[in-house]
Amino acid sequence: MDLSQLLASTGDGVMTILFFIIALSVIVAIHEYGHYIVGRWCGISADVFSVGFGPTLLSRVDKRGTRWQIAAIPFGGYVKFAGDKNAASVGGEEVEGAGPARNTMLGAPLWARALTVAAGPIANFILAVFIFAGFFLIQGQPTAKLIVASQHELPVGFESELLAGDEILFVDGIDLMSSEGPYLDSLPDAQYRTYTIIRDGEQIEVSGPNPFVPRIASLLPRSAADDADLKIDDVITAIDGTSVYTFDQIIEGVEAGGGGEITLDVWRDGDVIQLELTPRRVDNPLPDGGFEQRLLIGVTGEYFFIPTTEPVGIVEAFSRAFGRLWFAIRLSLEGIWQVIVGGISTCNISGPIAIAEASGSMASQGATSYILFVGMISVAIGLFNLFPIPILDGGHLVFYAYEAIAGQKPTDRALRIFMSIGLSLIGALMIFAILNDLVLCP
């Protein structure tokens, strides 16, 4: 049984919470382990490593004296280093029973404290890179020649004469593998296209649907399509009674509706059903940076045939993974800035409820989608923790930068004030995000 079947056979709400807890626990555990292991390498002892908060469910003490525990409230975790007053790594006035001061967070050199604090977000980025690299290694890359490996199941009206092993040279005279590929969308919409192929060493022409049929390859969580119960492998055959043969016609039909409710004829598992949905205005990221507000329903498409692939080398996989990491960081920072200056909607700020729903939605699309989602959330949590807000890792790094420049630590009174401000900011942001999830941007 795959994840989608499991989600369907059990209560959606229960499974959504479960997948959210799994994702959050993995991400937090990796984040905190980054703090722990670098702290240990830097000679700082850890008293507690906890996954979750509240009463302890399971625990053990290792030979170094660190208590590893799983707590009852699974929404987070922490490392309490020797010398910390609490899990926020706030130094205590005194250190009792922690060994030499050098082994405590309070007495460690500045460089050791800074590395230990920075290691948490960096661990999140490393987790994301390994997830992305694993995806590229498993997925592979298309071969230099466009060869059909298999085809997705499609309804009547989308018949294809292509066979597995066919090498596609042209579609209506256009080479999909060249810079001409995007121009296929500029051709008049037609139910069928002419494919020039090589089969058994002979060049022939066969008929088939547009390469980009109106089949749903993926769904965005909390999108109009997701809320309307569209599913992966659904084929949209008509919008408001008008037949649809290409994925581009979905975009045109959505825009033609002007944002009003539209009716979709959807082919699913051999039957045609009707679904109604209302497209939403979404701040859509552009490939070269920036955002564009468009009417979208939140679906993506792909070729109706599955091209053959070849393995990707480890170096290439990690190179692409770092590229995806940088893209995610850049997109997040640009999005935050656009929210601040009013360039895009504050609805782009999601809280735990939206993230939990997204966890369940991505899990229902399969293990690959869910694991990639975990990678993206790991990037977001790592980046968020680097913000220069007291209580967060970035706030601690700002204090350490002050200490390096001024030659002394901030006073305890200043730290308490800044920590209170940071806690208030985080609390206000969390309340706003939850309001977005429940009321403002449901």
mmCIF file of C-alpha atoms in Angstrom, residues 8-383:
data_model
loop_
_atom_site.group_PDB
_atom_site.id
_atom_site.type_symbol
_atom_site.label_atom_id
_atom_site.label_comp_id
_atom_site.label_asym_id
_atom_site.label_seq_id
_atom_site.Cartn_x
_atom_site.Cartn_y
_atom_site.Cartn_z
ATOM 1 C CA ALA A 8 -7.451 7.381 1.491
ATOM 2 C CA SER A 9 -8.106 4.356 3.711
ATOM 3 C CA THR A 10 -7.661 6.251 6.964
ATOM 4 C CA GLY A 11 -9.103 9.499 8.229
ATOM 5 C CA ASP A 12 -7.673 12.418 6.258
ATOM 6 C CA GLY A 13 -7.382 14.555 9.376
ATOM 7 C CA VAL A 14 -5.536 11.924 11.391
ATOM 8 C CA MET A 15 -3.114 11.152 8.579
ATOM 9 C CA THR A 16 -2.527 14.848 7.889
ATOM 10 C CA ILE A 17 -1.502 15.363 11.517
ATOM 11 C CA LEU A 18 0.631 12.216 11.441
ATOM 12 C CA PHE A 19 2.530 13.222 8.300
ATOM 13 C CA PHE A 20 3.011 16.725 9.710
ATOM 14 C CA ILE A 21 4.435 15.335 12.956
ATOM 15 C CA ILE A 22 6.764 13.015 11.036
ATOM 16 C CA ALA A 23 8.027 15.848 8.829
ATOM 17 C CA LEU A 24 8.457 18.267 11.719
ATOM 18 C CA SER A 25 10.135 15.686 13.951
ATOM 19 C CA VAL A 26 12.689 14.744 11.292
ATOM 20 C CA ILE A 27 13.493 18.362 10.460
ATOM 21 C CA VAL A 28 13.763 19.446 14.100
ATOM 22 C CA ALA A 29 15.811 16.390 15.071
ATOM 23 C CA ILE A 30 18.316 17.109 12.280
ATOM 24 C CA HIS A 31 18.414 20.797 13.242
ATOM 25 C CA GLU A 32 19.083 20.049 16.889
ATOM 26 C CA TYR A 33 21.566 17.314 16.060
ATOM 27 C CA GLY A 34 23.511 19.910 14.086
ATOM 28 C CA HIS A 35 23.752 22.018 17.252
ATOM 29 C CA TYR A 36 24.637 18.978 19.343
ATOM 30 C CA ILE A 37 27.341 17.395 17.208
ATOM 31 C CA VAL A 38 29.170 20.637 16.406
ATOM 32 C CA GLY A 39 28.918 21.663 20.057
ATOM 33 C CA ARG A 40 30.448 18.331 21.030
ATOM 34 C CA TRP A 41 33.226 18.768 18.465
ATOM 35 C CA CYS A 42 33.874 22.204 19.949
ATOM 36 C CA GLY A 43 34.139 20.781 23.472
ATOM 37 C CA ILE A 44 30.725 21.884 24.760
ATOM 38 C CA SER A 45 28.820 19.304 26.805
ATOM 39 C CA ALA A 46 25.097 18.696 26.271
ATOM 40 C CA ASP A 47 22.807 17.842 29.184
ATOM 41 C CA VAL A 48 19.641 17.038 27.194
ATOM 42 C CA PHE A 49 18.758 16.239 23.577
ATOM 43 C CA SER A 50 14.975 16.225 23.262
ATOM 44 C CA VAL A 51 12.632 15.523 20.371
ATOM 45 C CA GLY A 52 9.431 17.175 21.553
ATOM 46 C CA PHE A 53 8.540 19.151 24.658
ATOM 47 C CA GLY A 54 6.769 18.388 27.914
ATOM 48 C CA PRO A 55 6.742 15.133 29.896
ATOM 49 C CA THR A 56 9.372 12.595 28.904
ATOM 50 C CA LEU A 57 8.068 9.415 27.257
ATOM 51 C CA LEU A 58 11.352 7.639 26.561
ATOM 52 C CA SER A 59 14.882 8.505 27.591
ATOM 53 C CA ARG A 60 18.369 7.155 28.045
ATOM 54 C CA VAL A 61 21.646 8.641 29.228
ATOM 55 C CA ASP A 62 24.732 8.013 27.106
ATOM 56 C CA LYS A 63 28.319 7.616 28.307
ATOM 57 C CA ARG A 64 28.925 11.368 27.944
ATOM 58 C CA GLY A 65 26.106 12.159 30.366
ATOM 59 C CA THR A 66 23.671 13.459 27.741
ATOM 60 C CA ARG A 67 20.047 12.449 28.242
ATOM 61 C CA TRP A 68 18.393 11.571 24.919
ATOM 62 C CA GLN A 69 14.637 11.757 25.179
ATOM 63 C CA ILE A 70 11.346 11.738 23.300
ATOM 64 C CA ALA A 71 8.782 14.027 24.918
ATOM 65 C CA ALA A 72 4.991 14.012 24.815
ATOM 66 C CA ILE A 73 4.432 17.162 22.735
ATOM 67 C CA PRO A 74 5.905 16.396 19.293
ATOM 68 C CA PHE A 75 5.924 19.936 17.901
ATOM 69 C CA GLY A 76 9.598 20.816 18.172
ATOM 70 C CA GLY A 77 12.656 19.877 20.172
ATOM 71 C CA TYR A 78 15.794 21.282 21.734
ATOM 72 C CA VAL A 79 19.332 20.715 22.955
ATOM 73 C CA LYS A 80 20.141 21.955 26.454
ATOM 74 C CA PHE A 81 23.868 22.528 26.724
ATOM 75 C CA ALA A 82 25.782 22.606 29.977
ATOM 76 C CA GLY A 83 25.497 26.116 31.340
ATOM 77 C CA ASP A 84 22.172 26.880 29.660
ATOM 78 C CA LYS A 85 19.424 28.176 31.903
ATOM 79 C CA ASN A 86 16.803 26.844 29.476
ATOM 80 C CA ALA A 87 16.284 25.316 26.047
ATOM 81 C CA ALA A 88 16.721 28.693 24.348
ATOM 82 C CA SER A 89 20.451 28.546 25.142
ATOM 83 C CA VAL A 90 20.242 31.446 27.559
ATOM 84 C CA GLY A 91 23.206 31.284 29.903
ATOM 85 C CA GLY A 92 22.646 30.830 33.587
ATOM 86 C CA GLU A 93 24.237 32.908 36.263
ATOM 87 C CA GLU A 94 26.017 29.879 37.683
ATOM 88 C CA VAL A 95 26.981 26.498 36.349
ATOM 89 C CA GLU A 96 26.699 23.661 38.803
ATOM 90 C CA GLY A 97 28.021 20.181 38.141
ATOM 91 C CA ALA A 98 28.826 20.941 34.526
ATOM 92 C CA GLY A 99 32.551 20.386 34.755
ATOM 93 C CA PRO A 100 35.084 23.016 33.737
ATOM 94 C CA ALA A 101 33.673 26.304 32.430
ATOM 95 C CA ARG A 102 35.251 25.563 29.049
ATOM 96 C CA ASN A 103 32.801 22.673 28.631
ATOM 97 C CA THR A 104 29.769 24.933 29.050
ATOM 98 C CA MET A 105 27.964 27.177 26.604
ATOM 99 C CA LEU A 106 28.607 30.028 29.017
ATOM 100 C CA GLY A 107 32.357 29.506 29.186
ATOM 101 C CA ALA A 108 33.191 28.275 25.685
ATOM 102 C CA PRO A 109 35.192 30.537 23.351
ATOM 103 C CA LEU A 110 33.238 32.831 21.070
ATOM 104 C CA TRP A 111 34.120 30.866 17.946
ATOM 105 C CA ALA A 112 32.866 27.618 19.525
ATOM 106 C CA ARG A 113 29.555 29.164 20.545
ATOM 107 C CA ALA A 114 29.058 30.747 17.118
ATOM 108 C CA LEU A 115 29.791 27.509 15.254
ATOM 109 C CA THR A 116 27.486 25.548 17.549
ATOM 110 C CA VAL A 117 24.594 27.954 17.033
ATOM 111 C CA ALA A 118 25.084 28.220 13.257
ATOM 112 C CA ALA A 119 25.226 24.435 12.909
ATOM 113 C CA GLY A 120 21.455 23.987 13.385
ATOM 114 C CA PRO A 121 20.335 25.905 10.286
ATOM 115 C CA ILE A 122 23.277 24.524 8.319
ATOM 116 C CA ALA A 123 22.138 21.000 9.224
ATOM 117 C CA ASN A 124 18.714 21.833 7.773
ATOM 118 C CA PHE A 125 20.336 22.935 4.537
ATOM 119 C CA ILE A 126 22.459 19.771 4.437
ATOM 120 C CA LEU A 127 19.342 17.630 4.943
ATOM 121 C CA ALA A 128 17.650 19.420 2.041
ATOM 122 C CA VAL A 129 20.683 18.958 -0.218
ATOM 123 C CA PHE A 130 20.770 15.206 0.473
ATOM 124 C CA ILE A 131 17.025 14.919 -0.186
ATOM 125 C CA PHE A 132 17.299 16.845 -3.449
ATOM 126 C CA ALA A 133 20.388 14.888 -4.527
ATOM 127 C CA GLY A 134 18.621 11.607 -3.749
ATOM 128 C CA PHE A 135 15.690 12.733 -5.882
ATOM 129 C CA PHE A 136 17.952 13.492 -8.840
ATOM 130 C CA LEU A 137 19.792 10.180 -8.423
ATOM 131 C CA ILE A 138 16.528 8.209 -8.397
ATOM 132 C CA GLN A 139 14.789 10.240 -11.099
ATOM 133 C CA GLY A 140 17.732 10.301 -13.481
ATOM 134 C CA GLN A 141 17.746 12.618 -16.477
ATOM 135 C CA PRO A 142 16.225 12.353 -19.966
ATOM 136 C CA THR A 143 18.454 10.761 -22.557
ATOM 137 C CA ALA A 144 19.915 12.921 -25.322
ATOM 138 C CA LYS A 145 17.357 11.396 -27.688
ATOM 139 C CA LEU A 146 13.646 11.724 -26.877
ATOM 140 C CA ILE A 147 12.608 8.078 -26.660
ATOM 141 C CA VAL A 148 9.243 6.847 -25.370
ATOM 142 C CA ALA A 149 9.523 4.536 -22.360
ATOM 143 C CA SER A 150 5.787 4.279 -21.627
ATOM 144 C CA GLN A 151 2.602 6.338 -21.765
ATOM 145 C CA HIS A 152 0.058 7.536 -19.230
ATOM 146 C CA GLU A 153 -3.477 6.202 -19.509
ATOM 147 C CA LEU A 154 -5.736 8.697 -21.284
ATOM 148 C CA PRO A 155 -9.456 8.838 -22.189
ATOM 149 C CA VAL A 156 -11.083 8.444 -25.592
ATOM 150 C CA GLY A 157 -10.143 11.390 -27.790
ATOM 151 C CA PHE A 158 -6.483 11.264 -26.780
ATOM 152 C CA GLU A 159 -5.456 8.122 -28.667
ATOM 153 C CA SER A 160 -1.768 7.759 -29.450
ATOM 154 C CA GLU A 161 -0.075 5.676 -32.125
ATOM 155 C CA LEU A 162 3.269 5.972 -30.353
ATOM 156 C CA LEU A 163 4.872 2.811 -29.018
ATOM 157 C CA ALA A 164 7.498 2.192 -26.374
ATOM 158 C CA GLY A 165 10.930 2.560 -27.937
ATOM 159 C CA ASP A 166 9.885 5.154 -30.524
ATOM 160 C CA GLU A 167 12.377 7.994 -30.928
ATOM 161 C CA ILE A 168 10.507 11.274 -31.408
ATOM 162 C CA LEU A 169 12.182 13.596 -33.903
ATOM 163 C CA PHE A 170 9.505 16.229 -34.499
ATOM 164 C CA VAL A 171 5.956 17.131 -33.479
ATOM 165 C CA ASP A 172 4.256 19.042 -36.294
ATOM 166 C CA GLY A 173 7.745 19.831 -37.540
ATOM 167 C CA ILE A 174 9.007 21.136 -34.185
ATOM 168 C CA ASP A 175 11.912 19.547 -32.303
ATOM 169 C CA LEU A 176 10.833 19.299 -28.646
ATOM 170 C CA MET A 177 14.452 18.854 -27.530
ATOM 171 C CA SER A 178 15.629 22.104 -29.118
ATOM 172 C CA SER A 179 15.004 25.773 -28.424
ATOM 173 C CA GLU A 180 12.004 25.449 -30.751
ATOM 174 C CA GLY A 181 10.157 23.273 -28.223
ATOM 175 C CA PRO A 182 8.271 26.096 -26.464
ATOM 176 C CA TYR A 183 6.895 27.282 -29.822
ATOM 177 C CA LEU A 184 4.630 24.231 -29.941
ATOM 178 C CA ASP A 185 2.207 26.161 -27.728
ATOM 179 C CA SER A 186 1.974 28.891 -30.378
ATOM 180 C CA LEU A 187 0.486 26.473 -32.920
ATOM 181 C CA PRO A 188 -3.313 26.372 -33.249
ATOM 182 C CA ASP A 189 -4.929 24.088 -30.684
ATOM 183 C CA ALA A 190 -5.633 20.729 -32.272
ATOM 184 C CA GLN A 191 -6.901 17.409 -30.991
ATOM 185 C CA TYR A 192 -4.078 15.491 -32.657
ATOM 186 C CA ARG A 193 -0.523 16.202 -33.800
ATOM 187 C CA THR A 194 1.744 14.545 -36.324
ATOM 188 C CA TYR A 195 4.767 12.823 -34.786
ATOM 189 C CA THR A 196 7.828 12.157 -36.906
ATOM 190 C CA ILE A 197 9.550 9.205 -35.292
ATOM 191 C CA ILE A 198 12.132 6.508 -35.816
ATOM 192 C CA ARG A 199 10.749 3.015 -35.255
ATOM 193 C CA ASP A 200 12.799 -0.101 -35.965
ATOM 194 C CA GLY A 201 15.357 2.026 -37.798
ATOM 195 C CA GLU A 202 12.778 3.573 -40.139
ATOM 196 C CA GLN A 203 11.536 7.179 -40.108
ATOM 197 C CA ILE A 204 7.745 7.308 -40.187
ATOM 198 C CA GLU A 205 4.874 9.595 -39.175
ATOM 199 C CA VAL A 206 2.198 8.678 -36.644
ATOM 200 C CA SER A 207 -0.634 10.503 -34.900
ATOM 201 C CA GLY A 208 -0.923 11.420 -31.249
ATOM 202 C CA PRO A 209 -2.350 14.047 -28.906
ATOM 203 C CA ASN A 210 -0.534 17.241 -28.003
ATOM 204 C CA PRO A 211 2.562 16.312 -25.964
ATOM 205 C CA PHE A 212 1.173 18.365 -23.073
ATOM 206 C CA VAL A 213 -2.294 16.901 -22.623
ATOM 207 C CA PRO A 214 -4.588 18.362 -19.917
ATOM 208 C CA ARG A 215 -3.534 15.648 -17.469
ATOM 209 C CA ILE A 216 -2.728 16.628 -13.882
ATOM 210 C CA ALA A 217 0.826 15.662 -12.991
ATOM 211 C CA SER A 218 0.924 17.375 -9.588
ATOM 212 C CA LEU A 219 -1.215 19.517 -7.305
ATOM 213 C CA LEU A 220 -0.207 22.448 -5.132
ATOM 214 C CA PRO A 221 -1.362 22.052 -1.502
ATOM 215 C CA ARG A 222 -4.284 24.266 -0.431
ATOM 216 C CA SER A 223 -4.856 25.325 -4.034
ATOM 217 C CA ALA A 224 -8.235 25.641 -5.738
ATOM 218 C CA ALA A 225 -7.652 22.291 -7.445
ATOM 219 C CA ASP A 226 -6.700 20.616 -4.171
ATOM 220 C CA ASP A 227 -9.785 21.981 -2.427
ATOM 221 C CA ALA A 228 -11.996 20.853 -5.334
ATOM 222 C CA ASP A 229 -10.709 17.273 -4.906
ATOM 223 C CA LEU A 230 -8.861 17.062 -8.207
ATOM 224 C CA LYS A 231 -6.316 14.251 -8.185
ATOM 225 C CA ILE A 232 -3.086 13.315 -9.918
ATOM 226 C CA ASP A 233 -3.763 11.484 -13.235
ATOM 227 C CA ASP A 234 -7.106 13.271 -13.672
ATOM 228 C CA VAL A 235 -7.586 14.510 -17.240
ATOM 229 C CA ILE A 236 -9.591 17.714 -17.696
ATOM 230 C CA THR A 237 -11.609 17.152 -20.878
ATOM 231 C CA ALA A 238 -13.752 20.315 -20.836
ATOM 232 C CA ILE A 239 -14.037 23.687 -19.083
ATOM 233 C CA ASP A 240 -17.529 25.201 -18.929
ATOM 234 C CA GLY A 241 -18.601 22.880 -21.739
ATOM 235 C CA THR A 242 -15.700 23.710 -24.076
ATOM 236 C CA SER A 243 -13.526 20.736 -24.988
ATOM 237 C CA VAL A 244 -9.911 20.823 -23.850
ATOM 238 C CA TYR A 245 -7.110 18.959 -25.632
ATOM 239 C CA THR A 246 -3.943 20.655 -24.345
ATOM 240 C CA PHE A 247 -2.675 21.733 -20.946
ATOM 241 C CA ASP A 248 -2.314 25.261 -22.309
ATOM 242 C CA GLN A 249 -6.086 25.328 -22.843
ATOM 243 C CA ILE A 250 -6.574 24.837 -19.095
ATOM 244 C CA ILE A 251 -4.648 28.060 -18.507
ATOM 245 C CA GLU A 252 -6.668 29.838 -21.195
ATOM 246 C CA GLY A 253 -9.970 28.534 -19.811
ATOM 247 C CA VAL A 254 -9.121 29.626 -16.270
ATOM 248 C CA GLU A 255 -8.149 33.119 -17.426
ATOM 249 C CA ALA A 256 -11.259 33.380 -19.627
ATOM 250 C CA GLY A 257 -13.419 32.792 -16.560
ATOM 251 C CA GLY A 258 -12.171 36.040 -15.030
ATOM 252 C CA GLY A 259 -11.867 34.531 -11.575
ATOM 253 C CA GLY A 260 -15.420 33.237 -11.390
ATOM 254 C CA GLU A 261 -16.496 29.675 -10.706
ATOM 255 C CA ILE A 262 -15.798 27.246 -13.537
ATOM 256 C CA THR A 263 -17.082 23.736 -14.214
ATOM 257 C CA LEU A 264 -14.615 21.037 -15.159
ATOM 258 C CA ASP A 265 -15.366 17.772 -16.919
ATOM 259 C CA VAL A 266 -12.796 15.394 -15.463
ATOM 260 C CA TRP A 267 -11.885 11.909 -16.655
ATOM 261 C CA ARG A 268 -10.881 9.729 -13.729
ATOM 262 C CA ASP A 269 -10.335 5.958 -13.805
ATOM 263 C CA GLY A 270 -12.541 5.492 -16.866
ATOM 264 C CA ASP A 271 -15.422 7.698 -15.704
ATOM 265 C CA VAL A 272 -16.219 11.366 -16.372
ATOM 266 C CA ILE A 273 -17.227 13.493 -13.393
ATOM 267 C CA GLN A 274 -17.942 17.190 -13.001
ATOM 268 C CA LEU A 275 -16.188 19.386 -10.464
ATOM 269 C CA GLU A 276 -16.649 23.061 -9.736
ATOM 270 C CA LEU A 277 -13.900 25.340 -8.519
ATOM 271 C CA THR A 278 -13.026 29.007 -8.293
ATOM 272 C CA PRO A 279 -9.513 29.970 -9.462
ATOM 273 C CA ARG A 280 -7.440 32.118 -7.128
ATOM 274 C CA ARG A 281 -5.156 35.043 -7.742
ATOM 275 C CA VAL A 282 -1.730 33.756 -6.806
ATOM 276 C CA ASP A 283 1.647 35.483 -6.563
ATOM 277 C CA ASN A 284 3.458 33.220 -8.991
ATOM 278 C CA PRO A 285 7.300 33.257 -8.905
ATOM 279 C CA LEU A 286 9.021 34.005 -12.213
ATOM 280 C CA PRO A 287 12.063 32.008 -13.390
ATOM 281 C CA ASP A 288 14.292 35.090 -13.504
ATOM 282 C CA GLY A 289 13.122 36.486 -10.168
ATOM 283 C CA GLY A 290 10.150 38.516 -9.050
ATOM 284 C CA PHE A 291 6.493 37.585 -8.867
ATOM 285 C CA GLU A 292 3.529 37.815 -11.185
ATOM 286 C CA GLN A 293 -0.068 37.702 -9.970
ATOM 287 C CA ARG A 294 -2.090 35.245 -12.036
ATOM 288 C CA LEU A 295 -5.346 33.353 -11.892
ATOM 289 C CA LEU A 296 -4.373 29.761 -11.151
ATOM 290 C CA ILE A 297 -6.001 26.560 -9.980
ATOM 291 C CA GLY A 298 -2.745 24.991 -8.759
ATOM 292 C CA VAL A 299 -1.959 22.132 -11.144
ATOM 293 C CA THR A 300 1.022 21.238 -13.311
ATOM 294 C CA GLY A 301 1.306 19.088 -16.410
ATOM 295 C CA GLU A 302 3.893 17.039 -18.258
ATOM 296 C CA TYR A 303 4.290 14.925 -21.402
ATOM 297 C CA PHE A 304 1.612 12.264 -21.865
ATOM 298 C CA PHE A 305 4.480 9.876 -22.540
ATOM 299 C CA ILE A 306 7.296 9.058 -20.138
ATOM 300 C CA PRO A 307 10.715 9.585 -21.760
ATOM 301 C CA THR A 308 13.560 7.175 -21.179
ATOM 302 C CA THR A 309 16.101 8.330 -18.626
ATOM 303 C CA GLU A 310 19.725 7.651 -17.800
ATOM 304 C CA PRO A 311 21.512 7.727 -14.442
ATOM 305 C CA VAL A 312 22.837 10.984 -13.029
ATOM 306 C CA GLY A 313 26.308 10.931 -11.495
ATOM 307 C CA ILE A 314 26.737 11.734 -7.811
ATOM 308 C CA VAL A 315 28.653 14.940 -8.555
ATOM 309 C CA GLU A 316 25.978 16.104 -10.989
ATOM 310 C CA ALA A 317 23.191 15.167 -8.555
ATOM 311 C CA PHE A 318 24.718 17.187 -5.727
ATOM 312 C CA SER A 319 25.475 20.077 -8.074
ATOM 313 C CA ARG A 320 21.796 20.206 -9.030
ATOM 314 C CA ALA A 321 20.814 19.806 -5.380
ATOM 315 C CA PHE A 322 22.860 22.847 -4.362
ATOM 316 C CA GLY A 323 21.263 24.726 -7.248
ATOM 317 C CA ARG A 324 17.800 23.853 -5.975
ATOM 318 C CA LEU A 325 18.815 24.838 -2.441
ATOM 319 C CA TRP A 326 20.003 28.239 -3.640
ATOM 320 C CA PHE A 327 16.832 28.702 -5.711
ATOM 321 C CA ALA A 328 14.668 27.931 -2.652
ATOM 322 C CA ILE A 329 16.639 30.345 -0.447
ATOM 323 C CA ARG A 330 16.573 33.114 -3.047
ATOM 324 C CA LEU A 331 12.860 32.651 -3.703
ATOM 325 C CA SER A 332 12.082 32.694 0.035
ATOM 326 C CA LEU A 333 14.102 35.848 0.691
ATOM 327 C CA GLU A 334 12.587 37.599 -2.296
ATOM 328 C CA GLY A 335 9.110 36.558 -1.194
ATOM 329 C CA ILE A 336 9.681 37.862 2.342
ATOM 330 C CA TRP A 337 10.929 41.173 0.987
ATOM 331 C CA GLN A 338 7.937 41.497 -1.348
ATOM 332 C CA VAL A 339 5.558 40.841 1.566
ATOM 333 C CA ILE A 340 7.306 43.554 3.615
ATOM 334 C CA VAL A 341 7.116 46.169 0.834
ATOM 335 C CA GLY A 342 3.580 45.185 -0.148
ATOM 336 C CA GLY A 343 4.549 43.670 -3.497
ATOM 337 C CA ILE A 344 2.708 40.411 -2.815
ATOM 338 C CA SER A 345 -0.089 39.347 -0.497
ATOM 339 C CA THR A 346 0.482 38.574 3.175
ATOM 340 C CA CYS A 347 -1.452 35.360 2.459
ATOM 341 C CA ASN A 348 1.914 33.976 1.397
ATOM 342 C CA ILE A 349 2.729 33.707 5.120
ATOM 343 C CA SER A 350 1.587 30.247 6.186
ATOM 344 C CA GLY A 351 1.250 28.882 9.692
ATOM 345 C CA PRO A 352 1.325 25.401 11.201
ATOM 346 C CA ILE A 353 -2.201 24.556 10.069
ATOM 347 C CA ALA A 354 -1.440 25.301 6.416
ATOM 348 C CA ILE A 355 1.854 23.420 6.639
ATOM 349 C CA ALA A 356 0.093 20.436 8.224
ATOM 350 C CA GLU A 357 -2.508 20.416 5.446
ATOM 351 C CA ALA A 358 0.277 20.663 2.875
ATOM 352 C CA SER A 359 2.013 17.684 4.516
ATOM 353 C CA GLY A 360 -1.079 15.539 4.105
ATOM 354 C CA SER A 361 -1.674 16.765 0.566
ATOM 355 C CA MET A 362 1.879 16.027 -0.560
ATOM 356 C CA ALA A 363 1.820 12.623 1.147
ATOM 357 C CA SER A 364 -1.338 11.758 -0.796
ATOM 358 C CA GLN A 365 0.597 12.451 -4.010
ATOM 359 C CA GLY A 366 3.204 9.824 -3.177
ATOM 360 C CA ALA A 367 6.398 9.278 -1.232
ATOM 361 C CA THR A 368 8.559 11.291 -3.636
ATOM 362 C CA SER A 369 6.372 14.402 -3.390
ATOM 363 C CA TYR A 370 6.245 14.127 0.391
ATOM 364 C CA ILE A 371 10.004 13.711 0.821
ATOM 365 C CA LEU A 372 10.695 16.657 -1.504
ATOM 366 C CA PHE A 373 8.230 18.667 0.582
ATOM 367 C CA VAL A 374 10.200 17.764 3.712
ATOM 368 C CA GLY A 375 13.312 19.062 1.960
ATOM 369 C CA MET A 376 11.665 22.380 1.111
ATOM 370 C CA ILE A 377 10.330 22.817 4.650
ATOM 371 C CA SER A 378 13.795 22.027 6.002
ATOM 372 C CA VAL A 379 15.178 24.889 3.895
ATOM 373 C CA ALA A 380 12.455 27.222 5.185
ATOM 374 C CA ILE A 381 13.087 26.320 8.839
ATOM 375 C CA GLY A 382 16.845 26.666 8.435
ATOM 376 C CA LEU A 383 16.458 30.063 6.797
#
